[in-house]
């Protein structure tokens, strides 16, 4: 029971006077800038493209004037007052559905499940997996987005099915009774190409890679598996049904450090200073771009919402040491090891902090990481291989099956950041084995 969970509604925030559009996000780098300094652009116009991700575009969320040198690593867009905004739009995207999705910014919501990257628009997948389940703390749950427009989601599933050549589509829904899940099950019965996968309400059961393994989809570079969530399906529908560019995001502001935990809909580039509490104050916060288990610490140079941001998690920095902490019985220490007094207490409200509650040490082979791993691998043994520099042995032990959910790191009594170690090793192996993606001509 974690403090800082957001409310269920979504607040739509008004457009600010200035947007700060980051040129880099978690997996995408917009290195090819296509506009000039002080150029006036229309809403939906391309500002930059990502050559390493099949030239997906960074679109102007609003009309305005471009500033290229105002803030490092960003395209700054000064927007006119709302009543003076130009309602004109750039020419409509035409051609195949893939081209329309790329041009309208919806393609970046899709992922090649096995690589985690944007899939090639030139390849037809063997199947698609759509997850409506988001169980990581402080992230936007699928039912929050579905409650806004279920018919659009169902329509988007049909468009996605047509987009991939009518291949199988697996839809993961929570194993719980609700009005929305009943509606989705009824829809699946009417469309035989939808296969429902019931997911238990236990993190990280909604992970796309785990779902692909569960339904027997193999890893094949020539036949990728597409994956996306509720936001991606809604973006596909908006792009193909209404011709709308995907220039807004629903972002969760959560965590015990959030003064008002909530969901907000904002334009890309929305100033972070308007979403985060002031830096000055009695409590120092660590802000994560993402959830509490998989998010990365927000780059201090980032000024606006990036194209992949789904949440900002605010956690209080733990800056003091406990006096004689090693002598305490641990009534306030929830632990996987069940060796503290908290084991005897009923679940209580808990506020996460950045405290490690212990010191870094060598792996003690306790087995907690292995018992919690949803991928069924042996994190402690993989850690020892990587610590010794033996990536080939780690490959043999199926490092590739790691979904980087962060559970092993969370339960580790030795405080080893296994998640980062495994992610870095997988990236090293991938860069050694895979050539750069072919770009669209």
Coordinates of C-alpha atoms in Angstrom, one line a residue:
X1 CA 0.0 0.0 0.0
X2 CA 2.1 2.8 -1.3
X3 CA 1.6 6.5 -0.7
X4 CA 1.5 8.7 -3.7
X5 CA -0.9 6.8 -6.0
X6 CA -2.6 9.1 -8.4
X7 CA -6.4 9.8 -8.6
X8 CA -8.3 8.0 -11.4
X9 CA -9.3 11.0 -13.5
X10 CA -7.3 12.8 -16.1
X11 CA -6.8 16.6 -16.0
X12 CA -6.3 18.3 -19.3
X13 CA -3.8 21.2 -18.9
X14 CA -3.9 24.3 -20.9
X15 CA -1.2 25.0 -23.5
X16 CA 1.7 27.0 -22.1
X17 CA 3.4 30.0 -23.7
X18 CA 6.6 28.0 -24.4
X19 CA 7.3 24.4 -25.1
X20 CA 10.7 22.6 -24.6
X21 CA 10.9 19.6 -26.9
X22 CA 13.8 17.3 -26.0
X23 CA 15.8 15.9 -28.9
X24 CA 16.5 12.7 -27.0
X25 CA 14.4 10.3 -25.0
X26 CA 15.0 6.8 -23.6
X27 CA 15.5 5.0 -26.9
X28 CA 15.0 7.7 -29.6
X29 CA 17.4 10.4 -30.7
X30 CA 16.1 13.1 -33.1
X31 CA 19.4 14.1 -34.6
X32 CA 18.2 15.4 -38.0
X33 CA 16.7 18.8 -37.4
X34 CA 14.5 19.9 -40.3
X35 CA 13.6 23.5 -39.3
X36 CA 15.5 26.7 -39.1
X37 CA 16.0 29.1 -36.2
X38 CA 13.1 31.5 -35.9
X39 CA 11.0 29.6 -38.4
X40 CA 7.2 29.8 -37.9
X41 CA 5.7 26.3 -38.0
X42 CA 2.2 24.9 -37.9
X43 CA 0.8 22.3 -35.5
X44 CA 1.8 18.8 -36.6
X45 CA 4.7 20.0 -38.7
X46 CA 7.9 18.0 -38.5
X47 CA 10.7 19.6 -36.5
X48 CA 13.2 16.8 -36.5
X49 CA 13.5 13.1 -37.4
X50 CA 15.3 10.1 -35.8
X51 CA 17.5 8.4 -38.4
X52 CA 18.3 5.6 -36.0
X53 CA 14.6 4.8 -35.5
X54 CA 13.3 4.7 -39.1
X55 CA 13.0 8.5 -39.4
X56 CA 10.1 8.8 -37.0
X57 CA 9.3 12.6 -36.7
X58 CA 9.3 15.0 -33.8
X59 CA 6.1 17.0 -34.5
X60 CA 5.2 20.6 -33.4
X61 CA 2.4 20.1 -30.8
X62 CA 1.2 23.7 -31.5
X63 CA 1.8 26.4 -34.0
X64 CA 4.6 28.8 -33.0
X65 CA 8.1 30.2 -33.6
X66 CA 11.1 27.8 -33.4
X67 CA 14.2 28.6 -31.3
X68 CA 17.1 26.2 -31.9
X69 CA 19.7 27.7 -29.6
X70 CA 17.7 28.8 -26.6
X71 CA 18.1 25.5 -24.6
X72 CA 20.7 22.8 -25.1
X73 CA 19.3 19.5 -26.4
X74 CA 15.9 21.0 -27.0
X75 CA 13.8 22.7 -29.7
X76 CA 12.0 25.5 -28.1
X77 CA 8.7 26.6 -29.5
X78 CA 7.1 29.9 -28.6
X79 CA 3.3 29.5 -28.9
X80 CA 0.9 32.4 -29.6
X81 CA -2.1 33.1 -27.2
X82 CA -4.8 30.5 -27.6
X83 CA -7.3 32.9 -29.2
X84 CA -4.7 33.8 -31.8
X85 CA -3.4 30.3 -32.6
X86 CA -3.4 29.5 -36.3
X87 CA -5.9 26.6 -36.9
X88 CA -4.2 25.7 -40.2
X89 CA -2.6 22.3 -40.5
X90 CA 0.2 21.0 -42.7
X91 CA -0.8 18.9 -45.7
X92 CA -2.5 15.6 -44.8
X93 CA -0.4 12.5 -44.8
X94 CA -1.3 10.1 -47.6
X95 CA -0.2 6.6 -48.8
X96 CA -0.1 3.3 -46.9
X97 CA -1.3 3.2 -43.3
X98 CA 2.3 2.8 -42.1
X99 CA 3.3 6.0 -43.8
X100 CA 0.4 7.9 -42.3
X101 CA 1.2 6.6 -38.8
X102 CA 4.8 7.6 -39.1
X103 CA 3.9 11.1 -40.4
X104 CA 1.4 11.7 -37.6
X105 CA 3.7 10.5 -34.8
X106 CA 1.7 7.4 -33.9
X107 CA 4.3 4.8 -35.1
X108 CA 6.6 5.5 -32.1
X109 CA 4.0 4.0 -29.8
X110 CA 4.7 0.6 -31.3
X111 CA 7.6 -1.6 -30.1
X112 CA 9.4 -4.7 -31.5
X113 CA 8.8 -6.7 -28.3
X114 CA 12.1 -8.6 -28.4
X115 CA 14.3 -5.6 -29.0
X116 CA 12.3 -2.9 -27.3
X117 CA 12.9 -0.6 -30.2
X118 CA 10.6 1.0 -32.8
X119 CA 9.8 -1.7 -35.4
X120 CA 10.5 -1.3 -39.0
X121 CA 7.5 -0.1 -41.0
X122 CA 8.7 -2.2 -43.9
X123 CA 8.2 -5.5 -42.2
X124 CA 5.0 -7.3 -41.4
X125 CA 4.9 -8.9 -38.0
X126 CA 4.0 -12.4 -37.1
X127 CA 1.5 -11.1 -34.5
X128 CA 0.8 -8.2 -32.2
X129 CA 0.4 -8.1 -28.4
X130 CA -1.7 -5.3 -26.8
X131 CA -1.6 -5.0 -23.0
X132 CA -4.3 -3.1 -21.1
X133 CA -2.5 -3.9 -17.8
X134 CA 0.0 -1.5 -16.2
X135 CA 0.8 -2.7 -12.7
X136 CA 4.0 -0.7 -11.9
X137 CA 3.5 1.7 -9.1
X138 CA 2.7 5.3 -10.0
X139 CA 2.2 4.6 -13.7
X140 CA -1.0 5.3 -15.8
X141 CA -3.2 2.2 -15.6
X142 CA -4.9 1.0 -18.7
X143 CA -8.4 1.4 -17.3
X144 CA -7.8 5.1 -16.7
X145 CA -7.2 5.6 -20.5
X146 CA -9.9 3.1 -21.5
X147 CA -12.5 5.0 -19.4
X148 CA -12.0 8.0 -21.7
X149 CA -13.0 6.3 -25.0
X150 CA -13.6 2.5 -25.2
X151 CA -15.1 2.7 -28.7
X152 CA -12.0 4.4 -30.0
X153 CA -9.9 1.6 -28.5
X154 CA -11.9 -1.1 -30.1
X155 CA -11.8 0.7 -33.4
X156 CA -8.0 1.1 -33.1
X157 CA -7.6 -2.7 -32.5
X158 CA -9.3 -3.3 -35.9
X159 CA -7.0 -0.8 -37.6
X160 CA -4.0 -2.4 -36.0
X161 CA -5.2 -5.8 -37.2
X162 CA -5.6 -4.5 -40.8
X163 CA -2.2 -2.7 -40.6
X164 CA -0.3 -5.9 -39.9
X165 CA -2.0 -8.0 -42.6
X166 CA -4.7 -9.5 -40.4
X167 CA -2.2 -11.5 -38.4
X168 CA -3.2 -12.7 -34.9
X169 CA -3.7 -10.1 -32.2
X170 CA -3.4 -11.0 -28.5
X171 CA -5.2 -8.7 -26.0
X172 CA -4.1 -8.9 -22.4
X173 CA -6.8 -7.8 -19.9
X174 CA -6.8 -8.0 -16.1
X175 CA -8.2 -11.1 -14.5
X176 CA -10.8 -9.1 -12.6
X177 CA -14.5 -8.3 -13.1
X178 CA -15.3 -4.8 -14.4
X179 CA -17.5 -3.1 -17.0
X180 CA -14.6 -2.5 -19.3
X181 CA -13.2 -6.0 -19.2
X182 CA -16.6 -7.4 -19.9
X183 CA -17.0 -5.1 -22.9
X184 CA -13.5 -6.2 -24.2
X185 CA -14.4 -9.9 -23.8
X186 CA -17.7 -9.3 -25.7
X187 CA -15.8 -7.6 -28.5
X188 CA -13.3 -10.5 -28.7
X189 CA -16.1 -12.9 -29.1
X190 CA -17.4 -10.9 -32.1
X191 CA -13.9 -10.8 -33.7
X192 CA -12.2 -14.2 -33.9
X193 CA -8.8 -12.5 -34.7
X194 CA -8.6 -11.2 -31.1
X195 CA -7.3 -13.7 -28.5
X196 CA -7.9 -12.7 -24.9
X197 CA -5.1 -13.3 -22.4
X198 CA -6.2 -13.0 -18.8
X199 CA -3.4 -11.4 -16.6
X200 CA -3.3 -11.7 -12.8
X201 CA -3.1 -8.4 -10.9
X202 CA 0.5 -9.0 -9.9
X203 CA 3.5 -6.9 -11.3
X204 CA 4.9 -7.4 -13.9
X205 CA 2.3 -9.7 -15.4
X206 CA 1.3 -7.2 -18.1
X207 CA 4.8 -6.9 -19.5
X208 CA 4.8 -7.3 -23.3
X209 CA 7.8 -9.7 -23.5
X210 CA 6.3 -12.0 -20.8
X211 CA 3.0 -12.0 -22.7
X212 CA 4.7 -12.9 -26.0
X213 CA 6.5 -15.9 -24.3
X214 CA 3.2 -16.9 -22.7
X215 CA 1.3 -17.2 -26.0
X216 CA 4.2 -18.9 -27.7
X217 CA 5.5 -16.2 -30.0
X218 CA 9.1 -16.9 -31.0
X219 CA 11.9 -14.3 -31.3
X220 CA 12.6 -13.9 -35.0
X221 CA 14.4 -10.9 -36.6
X222 CA 12.6 -11.5 -39.9
X223 CA 9.2 -11.8 -38.3
X224 CA 9.0 -9.3 -35.4
X225 CA 6.2 -9.2 -32.8
X226 CA 4.6 -5.8 -32.3
X227 CA 3.6 -4.7 -28.9
X228 CA 1.8 -1.6 -27.5
X229 CA -0.5 -0.5 -24.8
X230 CA -3.8 1.4 -24.6
X231 CA -2.2 4.7 -25.5
X232 CA -0.7 3.2 -28.7
X233 CA -4.0 1.8 -29.9
X234 CA -5.8 5.1 -29.2
X235 CA -3.0 6.9 -31.2
X236 CA -3.5 4.6 -34.1
X237 CA -7.2 5.3 -34.1
X238 CA -6.7 9.1 -33.8
X239 CA -4.2 9.1 -36.7
X240 CA -6.1 6.9 -39.1
X241 CA -9.7 7.7 -38.3
X242 CA -9.5 11.4 -37.5
X243 CA -6.1 12.4 -39.1
X244 CA -4.9 13.7 -35.8
X245 CA -1.2 13.9 -34.9
X246 CA 0.0 12.3 -31.6
X247 CA 1.3 15.4 -30.0
X248 CA -0.1 15.0 -26.4
X249 CA 0.7 12.5 -23.7
X250 CA -1.1 11.4 -20.6
X251 CA 1.5 11.6 -17.8
X252 CA 1.3 10.4 -14.3
X253 CA 2.5 12.6 -11.5
X254 CA 2.9 10.2 -8.6
X255 CA 5.0 9.0 -5.8
X256 CA 5.2 10.0 -2.1
X257 CA 6.9 13.2 -3.1
X258 CA 4.2 14.4 -5.4
X259 CA 2.2 17.2 -3.7
X260 CA -0.9 16.3 -5.8
X261 CA -0.7 12.8 -7.3
X262 CA -2.8 12.8 -10.5
X263 CA -2.9 12.1 -14.2
X264 CA -2.5 15.0 -16.6
X265 CA -2.8 15.3 -20.4
X266 CA -0.2 17.7 -21.7
X267 CA 1.4 18.7 -25.0
X268 CA 4.9 17.3 -25.8
X269 CA 7.5 19.7 -24.5
X270 CA 5.3 20.9 -21.6
X271 CA 7.6 22.6 -19.1
X272 CA 8.6 20.3 -16.3
X273 CA 8.9 23.2 -13.9
X274 CA 5.1 23.6 -14.1
X275 CA 4.6 19.9 -13.2
X276 CA 7.2 19.4 -10.5
X277 CA 7.3 21.1 -7.0
X278 CA 9.8 23.9 -6.5
X279 CA 13.4 22.7 -6.0
X280 CA 13.7 24.8 -2.9
X281 CA 12.2 23.4 0.3
X282 CA 12.8 21.3 3.4
X283 CA 12.6 18.0 1.5
X284 CA 14.8 17.1 -1.5
X285 CA 13.2 15.0 -4.2
X286 CA 14.5 12.5 -6.7
X287 CA 12.4 12.6 -9.9
X288 CA 12.3 9.5 -12.1
X289 CA 11.3 9.5 -15.7
X290 CA 9.0 6.5 -15.5
X291 CA 7.9 4.2 -12.7
X292 CA 9.4 3.4 -9.3
X293 CA 10.9 0.1 -10.5
X294 CA 11.9 0.8 -14.1
X295 CA 12.2 4.6 -14.3
X296 CA 15.5 6.3 -14.7
X297 CA 16.5 9.4 -12.8
X298 CA 15.4 12.5 -14.7
X299 CA 18.2 14.2 -16.6
X300 CA 18.8 17.5 -14.8
X301 CA 19.1 19.2 -18.2
X302 CA 15.7 18.1 -19.4
X303 CA 13.2 20.9 -19.5
X304 CA 10.1 19.5 -21.1
X305 CA 8.0 16.3 -21.5
X306 CA 9.8 14.0 -24.0
X307 CA 8.0 11.8 -26.5
X308 CA 8.3 8.6 -24.5
X309 CA 7.4 10.0 -21.0
X310 CA 4.5 8.2 -19.4
X311 CA 5.1 9.3 -15.8
X312 CA 7.1 11.3 -13.4
X313 CA 7.7 9.6 -10.1
X314 CA 8.7 11.8 -7.2
X315 CA 10.6 10.0 -4.3
X316 CA 11.9 11.7 -1.2
X317 CA 15.7 11.6 -0.8
X318 CA 16.8 9.9 2.3
X319 CA 19.7 12.0 3.5
X320 CA 20.2 10.9 7.1
X321 CA 21.6 7.7 8.6
X322 CA 19.7 5.7 11.3
X323 CA 21.4 5.7 14.7
X324 CA 22.1 2.1 15.7
X325 CA 19.9 1.0 12.8
X326 CA 21.4 -2.5 12.8
X327 CA 20.0 -3.1 16.3
X328 CA 16.4 -2.3 15.4
X329 CA 13.9 -5.0 14.9
X330 CA 12.6 -3.5 11.7
X331 CA 8.9 -3.1 12.3
X332 CA 8.9 -0.5 9.5
X333 CA 11.0 -2.5 7.0
X334 CA 9.0 -4.5 4.5
X335 CA 11.5 -7.1 3.1
X336 CA 11.5 -10.1 0.8
X337 CA 13.6 -12.0 3.4
X338 CA 10.9 -12.0 6.1
X339 CA 13.6 -11.6 8.7
X340 CA 12.2 -8.4 10.2
X341 CA 9.5 -7.7 12.7
X342 CA 7.4 -6.2 9.8
X343 CA 6.6 -9.8 8.8
X344 CA 4.3 -10.1 11.8
X345 CA 2.4 -6.9 11.0
X346 CA -0.6 -6.5 8.8
X347 CA 0.1 -4.5 5.5
X348 CA 0.3 -0.8 6.3
X349 CA 0.7 2.3 4.2
X350 CA 4.3 2.8 3.1
X351 CA 6.1 5.8 1.7
X352 CA 9.0 4.8 -0.6
X353 CA 12.2 6.8 -0.2
X354 CA 15.6 6.5 -1.9
X355 CA 17.1 4.8 1.3
X356 CA 18.9 1.5 0.6
X357 CA 18.2 0.4 4.2
X358 CA 21.6 -1.2 4.3
X359 CA 25.1 -1.1 2.7
X360 CA 26.4 -2.4 -0.7
X361 CA 28.0 -5.8 -0.4
X362 CA 28.9 -8.8 -2.5
X363 CA 26.2 -11.2 -3.6
X364 CA 25.2 -13.6 -0.7
X365 CA 23.4 -16.1 -2.9
X366 CA 20.2 -15.8 -0.9
X367 CA 18.0 -16.8 -3.8
X368 CA 15.4 -14.0 -3.4
X369 CA 16.1 -12.6 -6.9
X370 CA 15.6 -16.0 -8.4
X371 CA 12.3 -16.7 -6.5
X372 CA 10.9 -13.3 -7.7
X373 CA 12.1 -13.3 -11.3
X374 CA 9.0 -13.5 -13.6
X375 CA 11.3 -14.6 -16.5
X376 CA 12.5 -17.8 -14.7
X377 CA 16.2 -17.0 -15.0
X378 CA 18.9 -17.0 -12.3
X379 CA 19.9 -13.3 -11.7
X380 CA 22.5 -14.1 -9.0
X381 CA 24.4 -16.5 -11.4
X382 CA 24.1 -14.0 -14.3
X383 CA 25.5 -11.3 -12.0
X384 CA 28.6 -13.4 -11.2
X385 CA 29.2 -14.1 -14.9
X386 CA 28.9 -10.5 -15.8
X387 CA 31.1 -9.4 -12.8
X388 CA 33.7 -11.8 -14.2
X389 CA 33.4 -10.3 -17.7
X390 CA 32.0 -13.4 -19.2
X391 CA 29.1 -12.2 -21.4
X392 CA 29.1 -15.4 -23.5
X393 CA 28.3 -17.5 -20.5
X394 CA 25.6 -15.0 -19.5
X395 CA 24.1 -15.4 -23.0
X396 CA 24.1 -19.2 -22.5
X397 CA 22.2 -18.7 -19.2
X398 CA 19.5 -16.8 -21.2
X399 CA 20.2 -13.2 -20.2
X400 CA 18.1 -12.3 -23.2
X401 CA 15.0 -13.4 -21.3
X402 CA 15.4 -10.7 -18.7
X403 CA 12.5 -8.1 -19.0
X404 CA 14.2 -5.5 -16.8
X405 CA 11.3 -5.3 -14.5
X406 CA 13.5 -4.3 -11.5
X407 CA 12.2 -6.9 -9.0
X408 CA 15.6 -8.5 -8.5
X409 CA 17.1 -5.2 -7.7
X410 CA 14.3 -4.3 -5.4
X411 CA 14.5 -7.5 -3.2
X412 CA 18.3 -7.8 -3.2
X413 CA 19.6 -7.6 0.4
X414 CA 23.1 -6.9 -1.0
X415 CA 21.8 -3.7 -2.7
X416 CA 23.2 -4.7 -6.2
X417 CA 21.7 -2.9 -9.1
X418 CA 21.1 -6.0 -11.1
X419 CA 18.6 -4.3 -13.4
X420 CA 21.2 -1.8 -14.7
X421 CA 23.9 -4.5 -15.0
X422 CA 21.7 -6.7 -17.1
X423 CA 20.4 -3.9 -19.2
X424 CA 23.9 -2.7 -20.0
X425 CA 25.1 -6.2 -20.8
X426 CA 22.1 -6.8 -23.1
X427 CA 22.8 -3.6 -25.0
X428 CA 26.5 -4.6 -25.4
X429 CA 25.5 -8.0 -26.8
X430 CA 22.9 -6.5 -29.1
X431 CA 25.3 -3.9 -30.5
X432 CA 27.8 -6.6 -31.2
X433 CA 25.3 -8.9 -33.0
X434 CA 22.9 -6.6 -34.8
X435 CA 23.7 -4.2 -37.6
X436 CA 22.2 -0.7 -37.7
X437 CA 18.5 -0.5 -38.8
X438 CA 17.9 0.1 -42.4
X439 CA 16.3 3.5 -43.0
X440 CA 13.3 4.3 -45.2
X441 CA 14.4 5.7 -48.6

